[in-house]
Short mmCIF file of C-alpha atoms (C1' of nucleotides) and ligand atoms in Angstrom, two decimals:
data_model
loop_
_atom_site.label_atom_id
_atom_site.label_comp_id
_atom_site.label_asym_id
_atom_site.label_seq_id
_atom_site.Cartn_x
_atom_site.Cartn_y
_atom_site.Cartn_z
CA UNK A 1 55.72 -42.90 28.23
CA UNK A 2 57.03 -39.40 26.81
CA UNK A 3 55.57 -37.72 29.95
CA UNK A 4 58.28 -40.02 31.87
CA UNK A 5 61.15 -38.80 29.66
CA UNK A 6 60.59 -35.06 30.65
CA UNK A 7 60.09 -35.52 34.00
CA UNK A 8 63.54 -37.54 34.01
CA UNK A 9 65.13 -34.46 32.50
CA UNK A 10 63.47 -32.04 34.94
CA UNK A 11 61.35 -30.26 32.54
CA UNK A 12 57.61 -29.79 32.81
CA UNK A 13 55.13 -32.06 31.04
CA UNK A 14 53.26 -29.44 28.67
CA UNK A 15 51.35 -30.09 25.79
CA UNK A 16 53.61 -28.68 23.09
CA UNK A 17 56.59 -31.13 24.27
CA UNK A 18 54.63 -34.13 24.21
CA UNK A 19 53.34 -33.44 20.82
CA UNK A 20 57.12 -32.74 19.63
CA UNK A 21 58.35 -35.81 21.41
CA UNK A 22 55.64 -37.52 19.55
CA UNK A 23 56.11 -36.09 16.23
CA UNK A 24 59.92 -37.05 16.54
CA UNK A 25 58.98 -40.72 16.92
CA UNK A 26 56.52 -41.47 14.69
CA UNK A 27 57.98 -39.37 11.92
CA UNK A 28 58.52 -40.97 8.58
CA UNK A 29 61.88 -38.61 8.14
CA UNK A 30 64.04 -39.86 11.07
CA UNK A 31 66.22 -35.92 10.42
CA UNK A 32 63.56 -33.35 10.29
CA UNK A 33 63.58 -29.57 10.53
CA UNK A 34 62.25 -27.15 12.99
CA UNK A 35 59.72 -26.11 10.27
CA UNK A 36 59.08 -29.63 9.41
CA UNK A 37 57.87 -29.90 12.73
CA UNK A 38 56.08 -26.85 12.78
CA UNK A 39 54.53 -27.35 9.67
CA UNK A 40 53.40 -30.86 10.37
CA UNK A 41 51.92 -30.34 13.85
CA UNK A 42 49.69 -27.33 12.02
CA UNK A 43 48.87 -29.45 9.28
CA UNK A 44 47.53 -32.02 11.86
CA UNK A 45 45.31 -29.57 14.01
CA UNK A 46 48.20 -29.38 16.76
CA UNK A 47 49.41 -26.68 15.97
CA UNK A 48 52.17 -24.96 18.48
CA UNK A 49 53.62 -21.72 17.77
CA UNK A 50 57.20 -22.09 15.55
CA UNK A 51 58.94 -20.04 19.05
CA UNK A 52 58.16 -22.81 20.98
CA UNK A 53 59.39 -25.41 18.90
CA UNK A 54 62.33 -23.88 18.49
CA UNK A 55 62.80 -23.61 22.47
CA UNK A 56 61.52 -27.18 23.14
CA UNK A 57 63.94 -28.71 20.81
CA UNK A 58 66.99 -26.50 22.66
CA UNK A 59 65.57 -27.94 25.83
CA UNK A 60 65.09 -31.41 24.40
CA UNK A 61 69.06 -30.94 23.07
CA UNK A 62 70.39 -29.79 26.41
CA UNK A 63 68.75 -32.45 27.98
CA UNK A 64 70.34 -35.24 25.96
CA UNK A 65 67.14 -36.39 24.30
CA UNK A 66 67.60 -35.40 20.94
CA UNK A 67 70.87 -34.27 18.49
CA UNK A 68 71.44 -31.76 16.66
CA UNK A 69 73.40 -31.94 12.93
CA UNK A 70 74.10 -29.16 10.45
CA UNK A 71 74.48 -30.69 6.84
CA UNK A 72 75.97 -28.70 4.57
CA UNK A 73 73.42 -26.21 2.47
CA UNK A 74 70.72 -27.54 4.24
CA UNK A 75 69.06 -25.83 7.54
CA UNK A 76 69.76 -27.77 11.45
CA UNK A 77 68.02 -31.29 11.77
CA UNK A 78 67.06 -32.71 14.81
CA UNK A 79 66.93 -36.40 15.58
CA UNK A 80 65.65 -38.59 18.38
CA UNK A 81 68.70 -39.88 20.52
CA UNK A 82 67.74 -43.30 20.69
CA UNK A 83 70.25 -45.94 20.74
CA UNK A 84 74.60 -45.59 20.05
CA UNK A 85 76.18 -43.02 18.81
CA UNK A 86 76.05 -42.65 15.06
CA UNK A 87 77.46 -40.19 12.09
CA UNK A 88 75.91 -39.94 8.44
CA UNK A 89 76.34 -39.99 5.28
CA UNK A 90 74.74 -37.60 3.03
CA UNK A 91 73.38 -37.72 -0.74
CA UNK A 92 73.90 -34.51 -2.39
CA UNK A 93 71.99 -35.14 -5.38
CA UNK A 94 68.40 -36.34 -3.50
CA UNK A 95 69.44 -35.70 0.45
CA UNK A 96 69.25 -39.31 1.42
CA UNK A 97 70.70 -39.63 5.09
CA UNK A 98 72.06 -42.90 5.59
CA UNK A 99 73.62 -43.73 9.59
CA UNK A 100 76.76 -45.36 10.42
CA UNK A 101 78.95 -46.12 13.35
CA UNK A 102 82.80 -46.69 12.57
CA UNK A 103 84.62 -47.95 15.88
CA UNK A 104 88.47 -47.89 13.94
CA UNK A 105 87.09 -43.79 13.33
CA UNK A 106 85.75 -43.50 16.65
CA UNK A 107 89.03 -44.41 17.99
CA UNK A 108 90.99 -42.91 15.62
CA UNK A 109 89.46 -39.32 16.60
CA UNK A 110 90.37 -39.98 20.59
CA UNK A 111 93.94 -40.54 19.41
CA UNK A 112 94.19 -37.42 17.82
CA UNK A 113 92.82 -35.41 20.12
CA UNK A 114 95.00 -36.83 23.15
CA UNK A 115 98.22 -36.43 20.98
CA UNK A 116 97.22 -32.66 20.62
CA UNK A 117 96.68 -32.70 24.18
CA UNK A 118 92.84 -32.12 23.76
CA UNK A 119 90.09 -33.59 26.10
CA UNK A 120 87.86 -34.91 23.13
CA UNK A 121 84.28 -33.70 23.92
CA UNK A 122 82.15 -33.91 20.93
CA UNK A 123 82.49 -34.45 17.12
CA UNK A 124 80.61 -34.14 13.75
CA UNK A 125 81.67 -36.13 10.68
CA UNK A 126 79.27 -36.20 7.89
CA UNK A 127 80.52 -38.00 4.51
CA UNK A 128 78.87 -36.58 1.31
CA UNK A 129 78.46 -38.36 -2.00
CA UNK A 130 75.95 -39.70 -4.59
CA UNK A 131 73.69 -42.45 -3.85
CA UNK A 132 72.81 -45.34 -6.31
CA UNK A 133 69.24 -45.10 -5.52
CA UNK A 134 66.83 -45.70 -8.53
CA UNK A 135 64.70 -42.25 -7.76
CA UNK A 136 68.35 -40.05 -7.13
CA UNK A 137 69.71 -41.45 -10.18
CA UNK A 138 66.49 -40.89 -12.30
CA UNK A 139 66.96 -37.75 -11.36
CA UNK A 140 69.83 -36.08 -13.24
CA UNK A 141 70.88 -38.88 -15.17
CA UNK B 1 102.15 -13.90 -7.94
CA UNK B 2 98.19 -13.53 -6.75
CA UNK B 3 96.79 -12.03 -10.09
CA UNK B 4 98.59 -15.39 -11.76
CA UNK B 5 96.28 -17.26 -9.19
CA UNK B 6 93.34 -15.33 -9.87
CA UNK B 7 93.81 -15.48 -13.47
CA UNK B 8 94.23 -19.54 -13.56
CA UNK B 9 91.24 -19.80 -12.36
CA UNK B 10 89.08 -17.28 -14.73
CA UNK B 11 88.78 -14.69 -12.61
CA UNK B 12 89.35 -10.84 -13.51
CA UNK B 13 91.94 -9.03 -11.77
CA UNK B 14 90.30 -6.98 -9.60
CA UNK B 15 92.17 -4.75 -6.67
CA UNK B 16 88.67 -5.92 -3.84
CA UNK B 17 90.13 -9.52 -5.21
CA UNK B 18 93.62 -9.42 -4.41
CA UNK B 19 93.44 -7.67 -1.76
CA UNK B 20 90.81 -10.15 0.19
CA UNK B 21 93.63 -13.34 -1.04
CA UNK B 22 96.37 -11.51 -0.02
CA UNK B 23 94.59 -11.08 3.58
CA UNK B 24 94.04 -14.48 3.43
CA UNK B 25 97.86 -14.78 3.01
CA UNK B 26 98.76 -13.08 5.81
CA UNK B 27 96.33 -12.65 8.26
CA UNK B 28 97.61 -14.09 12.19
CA UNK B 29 94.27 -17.04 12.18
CA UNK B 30 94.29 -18.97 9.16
CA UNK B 31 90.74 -19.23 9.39
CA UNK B 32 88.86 -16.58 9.46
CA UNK B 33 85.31 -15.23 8.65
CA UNK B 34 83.61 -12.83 6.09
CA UNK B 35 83.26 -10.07 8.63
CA UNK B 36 86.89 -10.38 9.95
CA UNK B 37 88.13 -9.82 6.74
CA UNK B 38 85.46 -7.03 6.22
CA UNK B 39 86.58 -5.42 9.23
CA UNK B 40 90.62 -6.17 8.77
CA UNK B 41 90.52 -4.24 5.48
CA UNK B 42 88.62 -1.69 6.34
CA UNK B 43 90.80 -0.59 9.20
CA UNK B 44 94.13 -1.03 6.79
CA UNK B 45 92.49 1.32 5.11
CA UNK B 46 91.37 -0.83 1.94
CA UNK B 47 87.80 -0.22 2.54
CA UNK B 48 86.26 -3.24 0.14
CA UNK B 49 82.12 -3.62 0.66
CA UNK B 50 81.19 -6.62 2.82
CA UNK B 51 78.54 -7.71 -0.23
CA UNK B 52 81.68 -8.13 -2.34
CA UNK B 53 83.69 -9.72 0.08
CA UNK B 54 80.99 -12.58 -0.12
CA UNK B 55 80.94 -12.89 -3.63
CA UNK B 56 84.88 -12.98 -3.76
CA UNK B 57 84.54 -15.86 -1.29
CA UNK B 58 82.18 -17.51 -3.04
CA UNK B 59 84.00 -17.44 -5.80
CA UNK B 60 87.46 -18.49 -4.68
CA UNK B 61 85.31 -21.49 -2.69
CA UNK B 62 84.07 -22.51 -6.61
CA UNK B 63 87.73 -22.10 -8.21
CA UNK B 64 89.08 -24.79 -4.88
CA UNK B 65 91.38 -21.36 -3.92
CA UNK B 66 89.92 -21.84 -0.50
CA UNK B 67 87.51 -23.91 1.30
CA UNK B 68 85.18 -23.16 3.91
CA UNK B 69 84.49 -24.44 7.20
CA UNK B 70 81.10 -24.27 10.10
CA UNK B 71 82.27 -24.90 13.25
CA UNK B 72 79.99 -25.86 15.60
CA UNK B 73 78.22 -22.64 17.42
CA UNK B 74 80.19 -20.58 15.29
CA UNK B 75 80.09 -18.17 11.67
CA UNK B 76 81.65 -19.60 8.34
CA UNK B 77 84.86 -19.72 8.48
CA UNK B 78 87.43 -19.83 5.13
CA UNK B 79 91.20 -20.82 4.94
CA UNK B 80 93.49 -20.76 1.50
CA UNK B 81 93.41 -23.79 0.32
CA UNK B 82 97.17 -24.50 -0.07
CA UNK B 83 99.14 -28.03 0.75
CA UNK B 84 97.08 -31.20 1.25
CA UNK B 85 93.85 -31.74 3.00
CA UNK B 86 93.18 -31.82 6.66
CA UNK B 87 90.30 -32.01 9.21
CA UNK B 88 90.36 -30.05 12.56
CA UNK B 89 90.37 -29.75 15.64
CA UNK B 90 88.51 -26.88 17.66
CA UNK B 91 88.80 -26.31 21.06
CA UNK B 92 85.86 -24.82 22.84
CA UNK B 93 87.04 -23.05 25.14
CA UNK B 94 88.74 -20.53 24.06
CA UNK B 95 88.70 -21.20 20.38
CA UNK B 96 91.68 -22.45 19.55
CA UNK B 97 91.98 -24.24 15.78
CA UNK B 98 94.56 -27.32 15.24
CA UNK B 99 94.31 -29.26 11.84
CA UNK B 100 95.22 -32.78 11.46
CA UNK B 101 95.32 -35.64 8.56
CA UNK B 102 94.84 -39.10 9.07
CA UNK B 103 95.13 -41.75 6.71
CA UNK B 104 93.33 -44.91 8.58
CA UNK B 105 90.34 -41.90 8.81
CA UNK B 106 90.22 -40.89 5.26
CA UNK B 107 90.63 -44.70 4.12
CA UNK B 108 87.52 -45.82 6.51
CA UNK B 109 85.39 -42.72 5.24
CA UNK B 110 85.89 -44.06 1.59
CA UNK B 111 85.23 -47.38 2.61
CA UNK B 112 81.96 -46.37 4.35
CA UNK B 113 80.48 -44.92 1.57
CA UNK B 114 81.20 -48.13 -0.95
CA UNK B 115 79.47 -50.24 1.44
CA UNK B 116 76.23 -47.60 1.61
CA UNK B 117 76.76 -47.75 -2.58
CA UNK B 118 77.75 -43.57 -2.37
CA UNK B 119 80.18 -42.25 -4.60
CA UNK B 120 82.31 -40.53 -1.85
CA UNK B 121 82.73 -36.29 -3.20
CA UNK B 122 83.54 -34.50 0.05
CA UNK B 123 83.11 -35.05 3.82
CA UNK B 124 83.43 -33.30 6.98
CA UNK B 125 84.96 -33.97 10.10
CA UNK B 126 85.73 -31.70 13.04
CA UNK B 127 86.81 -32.63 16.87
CA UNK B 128 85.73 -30.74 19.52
CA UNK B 129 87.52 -30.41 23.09
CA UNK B 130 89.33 -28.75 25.28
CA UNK B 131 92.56 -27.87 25.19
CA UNK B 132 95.41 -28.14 27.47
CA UNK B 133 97.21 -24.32 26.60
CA UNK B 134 97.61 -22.01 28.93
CA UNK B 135 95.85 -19.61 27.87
CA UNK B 136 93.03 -21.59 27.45
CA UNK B 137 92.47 -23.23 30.97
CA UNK B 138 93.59 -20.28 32.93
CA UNK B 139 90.24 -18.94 31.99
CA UNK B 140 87.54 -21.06 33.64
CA UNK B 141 89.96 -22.69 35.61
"C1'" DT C 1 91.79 3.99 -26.74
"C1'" DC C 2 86.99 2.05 -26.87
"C1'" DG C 3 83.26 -0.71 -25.69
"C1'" DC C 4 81.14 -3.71 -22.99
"C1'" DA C 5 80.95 -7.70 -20.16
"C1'" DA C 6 81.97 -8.18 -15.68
"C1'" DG C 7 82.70 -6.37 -11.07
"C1'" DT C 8 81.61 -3.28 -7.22
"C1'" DG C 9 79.19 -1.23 -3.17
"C1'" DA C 10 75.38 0.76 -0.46
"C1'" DG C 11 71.57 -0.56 1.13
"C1'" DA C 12 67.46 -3.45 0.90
"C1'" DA C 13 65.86 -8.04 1.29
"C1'" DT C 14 65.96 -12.78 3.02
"C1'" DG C 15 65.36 -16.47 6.06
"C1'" DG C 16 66.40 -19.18 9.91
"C1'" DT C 17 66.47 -18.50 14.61
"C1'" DT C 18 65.90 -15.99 18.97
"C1'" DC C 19 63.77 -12.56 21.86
"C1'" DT C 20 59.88 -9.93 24.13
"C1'" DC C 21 56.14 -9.72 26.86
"C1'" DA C 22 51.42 -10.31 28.02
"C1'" DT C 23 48.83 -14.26 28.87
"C1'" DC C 24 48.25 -19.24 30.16
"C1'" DT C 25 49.73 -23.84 32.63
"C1'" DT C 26 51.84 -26.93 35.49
"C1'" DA C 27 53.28 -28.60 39.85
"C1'" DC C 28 52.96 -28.40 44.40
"C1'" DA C 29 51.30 -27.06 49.02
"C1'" DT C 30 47.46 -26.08 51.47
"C1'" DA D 1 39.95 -29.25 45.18
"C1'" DT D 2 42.16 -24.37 45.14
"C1'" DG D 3 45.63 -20.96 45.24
"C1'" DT D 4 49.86 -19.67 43.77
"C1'" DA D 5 54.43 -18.96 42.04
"C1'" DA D 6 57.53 -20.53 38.75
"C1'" DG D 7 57.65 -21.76 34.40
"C1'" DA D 8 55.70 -22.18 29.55
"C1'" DT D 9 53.41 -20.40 25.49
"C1'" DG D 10 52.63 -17.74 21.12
"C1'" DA D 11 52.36 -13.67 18.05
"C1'" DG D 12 55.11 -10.82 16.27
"C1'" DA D 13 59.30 -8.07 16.52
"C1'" DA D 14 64.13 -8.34 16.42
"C1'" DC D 15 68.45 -10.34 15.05
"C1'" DC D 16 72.10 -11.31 12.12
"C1'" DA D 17 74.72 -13.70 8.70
"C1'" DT D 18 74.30 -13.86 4.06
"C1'" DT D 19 72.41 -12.71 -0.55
"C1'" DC D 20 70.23 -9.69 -3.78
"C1'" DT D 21 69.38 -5.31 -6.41
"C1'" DC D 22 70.81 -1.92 -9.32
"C1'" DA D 23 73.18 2.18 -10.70
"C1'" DC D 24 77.82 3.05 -11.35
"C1'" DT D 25 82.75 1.70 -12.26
"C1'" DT D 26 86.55 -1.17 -14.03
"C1'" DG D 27 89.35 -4.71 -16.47
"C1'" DC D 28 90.77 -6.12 -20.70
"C1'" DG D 29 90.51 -7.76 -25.55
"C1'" DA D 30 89.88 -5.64 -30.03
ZN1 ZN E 1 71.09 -39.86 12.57
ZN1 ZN E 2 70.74 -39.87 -3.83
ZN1 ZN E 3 92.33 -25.65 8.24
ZN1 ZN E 4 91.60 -23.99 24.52
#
DNA sequence: TCGCAAGTGAGAATGGTTCTCATCTTACAT
DNA sequence: ATGTAAGATGAGAACCATTCTCACTTGCGA
């Protein structure tokens, strides 16, 4: 249960987390905004003031449970952290987020940091491109 | 010379314009923010306003003269955009910026997107760590 | 040298995010 | 169950990097 998950992370079960934790699971976009959430929790009678949402998903973030990812031009997206490690690639014609995991990459990046004597911590990659989907390409051409 | 550059590109030859590349030329951190190079000129004495700053950046991001950069907690950062590409390296700590190319990383990236069906146009890919300078660990330890 | 399209700068506006603070809740001990 | 202290909430203000506005200035081709 999502009551379980905050208690593991030593934060209080409230109403407002649960229905974040909730919205974050059963949301159609798996990478969603801090207004997304906002503005679908009002739009579904729950609503929870756009400060707290902000502050749960910090919390959430600290704690491990969810990621954060800046894509460039668009505002901070949050996702569940469910399952391995994954980066993304990016449509910049429709902003289609596809995830992938690259072990030869993964590995690559721990070589690099280690031969400039870095203690590799953390890392965003993000590829960005066109899609072939039928509704990007209808788009512009 | 920098007005050549500036002209090459379509750009008029404007003193606020040359004098923000030729910061860029010789400033100590190759990468560097808006307000840094707000603040640098204005204390050489070549006051330049921070709204045109922007738009100069802008502009020299559009023309490939530099590129620009978000690092992970931090502001925008741009670099001159001379000699081939490279990702980076950031430690976070105390800051410190290394850049790095690697070809099995770039091949894998383009690889990726073929499989997903993208037409690869740009991608981003930073490492974060800490670093072993001293300079760096003397300060938490 | 002129004329005007383009550029500049001060300050206002924007917009995502964080902060403030008075008011609720939760979690825990009685 | 009830009291209570620590923690959480929400409305709105504040923040801050960046962009916009607009009256004035400048680069540059004719
Ligand atoms: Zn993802
Ligand atoms: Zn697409
Ligand atoms: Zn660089
Ligand atoms: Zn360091």
């Amino acid at each position: 249960m999502e009551s379980e998950e905050l208690r593991n992370v030593g934060l209080k079960v409230t109403t407002p987390r649960l229905k974040i934790l909730g919205l974050l699971e059963n949301a159609k976009a798996k990478h969603i905004t801090a207004e997304t959430i906002y503005r679908q929790l009002g739009e579904s009678g729950e609503a929870i003031g756009l400060a707290t949402v902000y502050r749960a998903l910090a919390q959430f973030e600290a704690a491990g449970l969810i990621t954060r990812h800046q894509f460039e031009g668009g505002q901070t997206v949050f996702e569940l952290e469910r399952g391995p490690h994954h980066d993304h690639i990016v449509c910049v014609r429709c902003g289609r987020v596809e995830e992938f995991y690259d072990k030869v990459i993964e590995d690559r990046q721990r070589e690099i940091a280690e031969n400039f004597g870095f203690t590799l911590k953390d890392h965003a990659l993000t590829l960005y491109g066109e899609c072939n989907d039928e509704n990007c390409l209808g788009r512009t051409g």
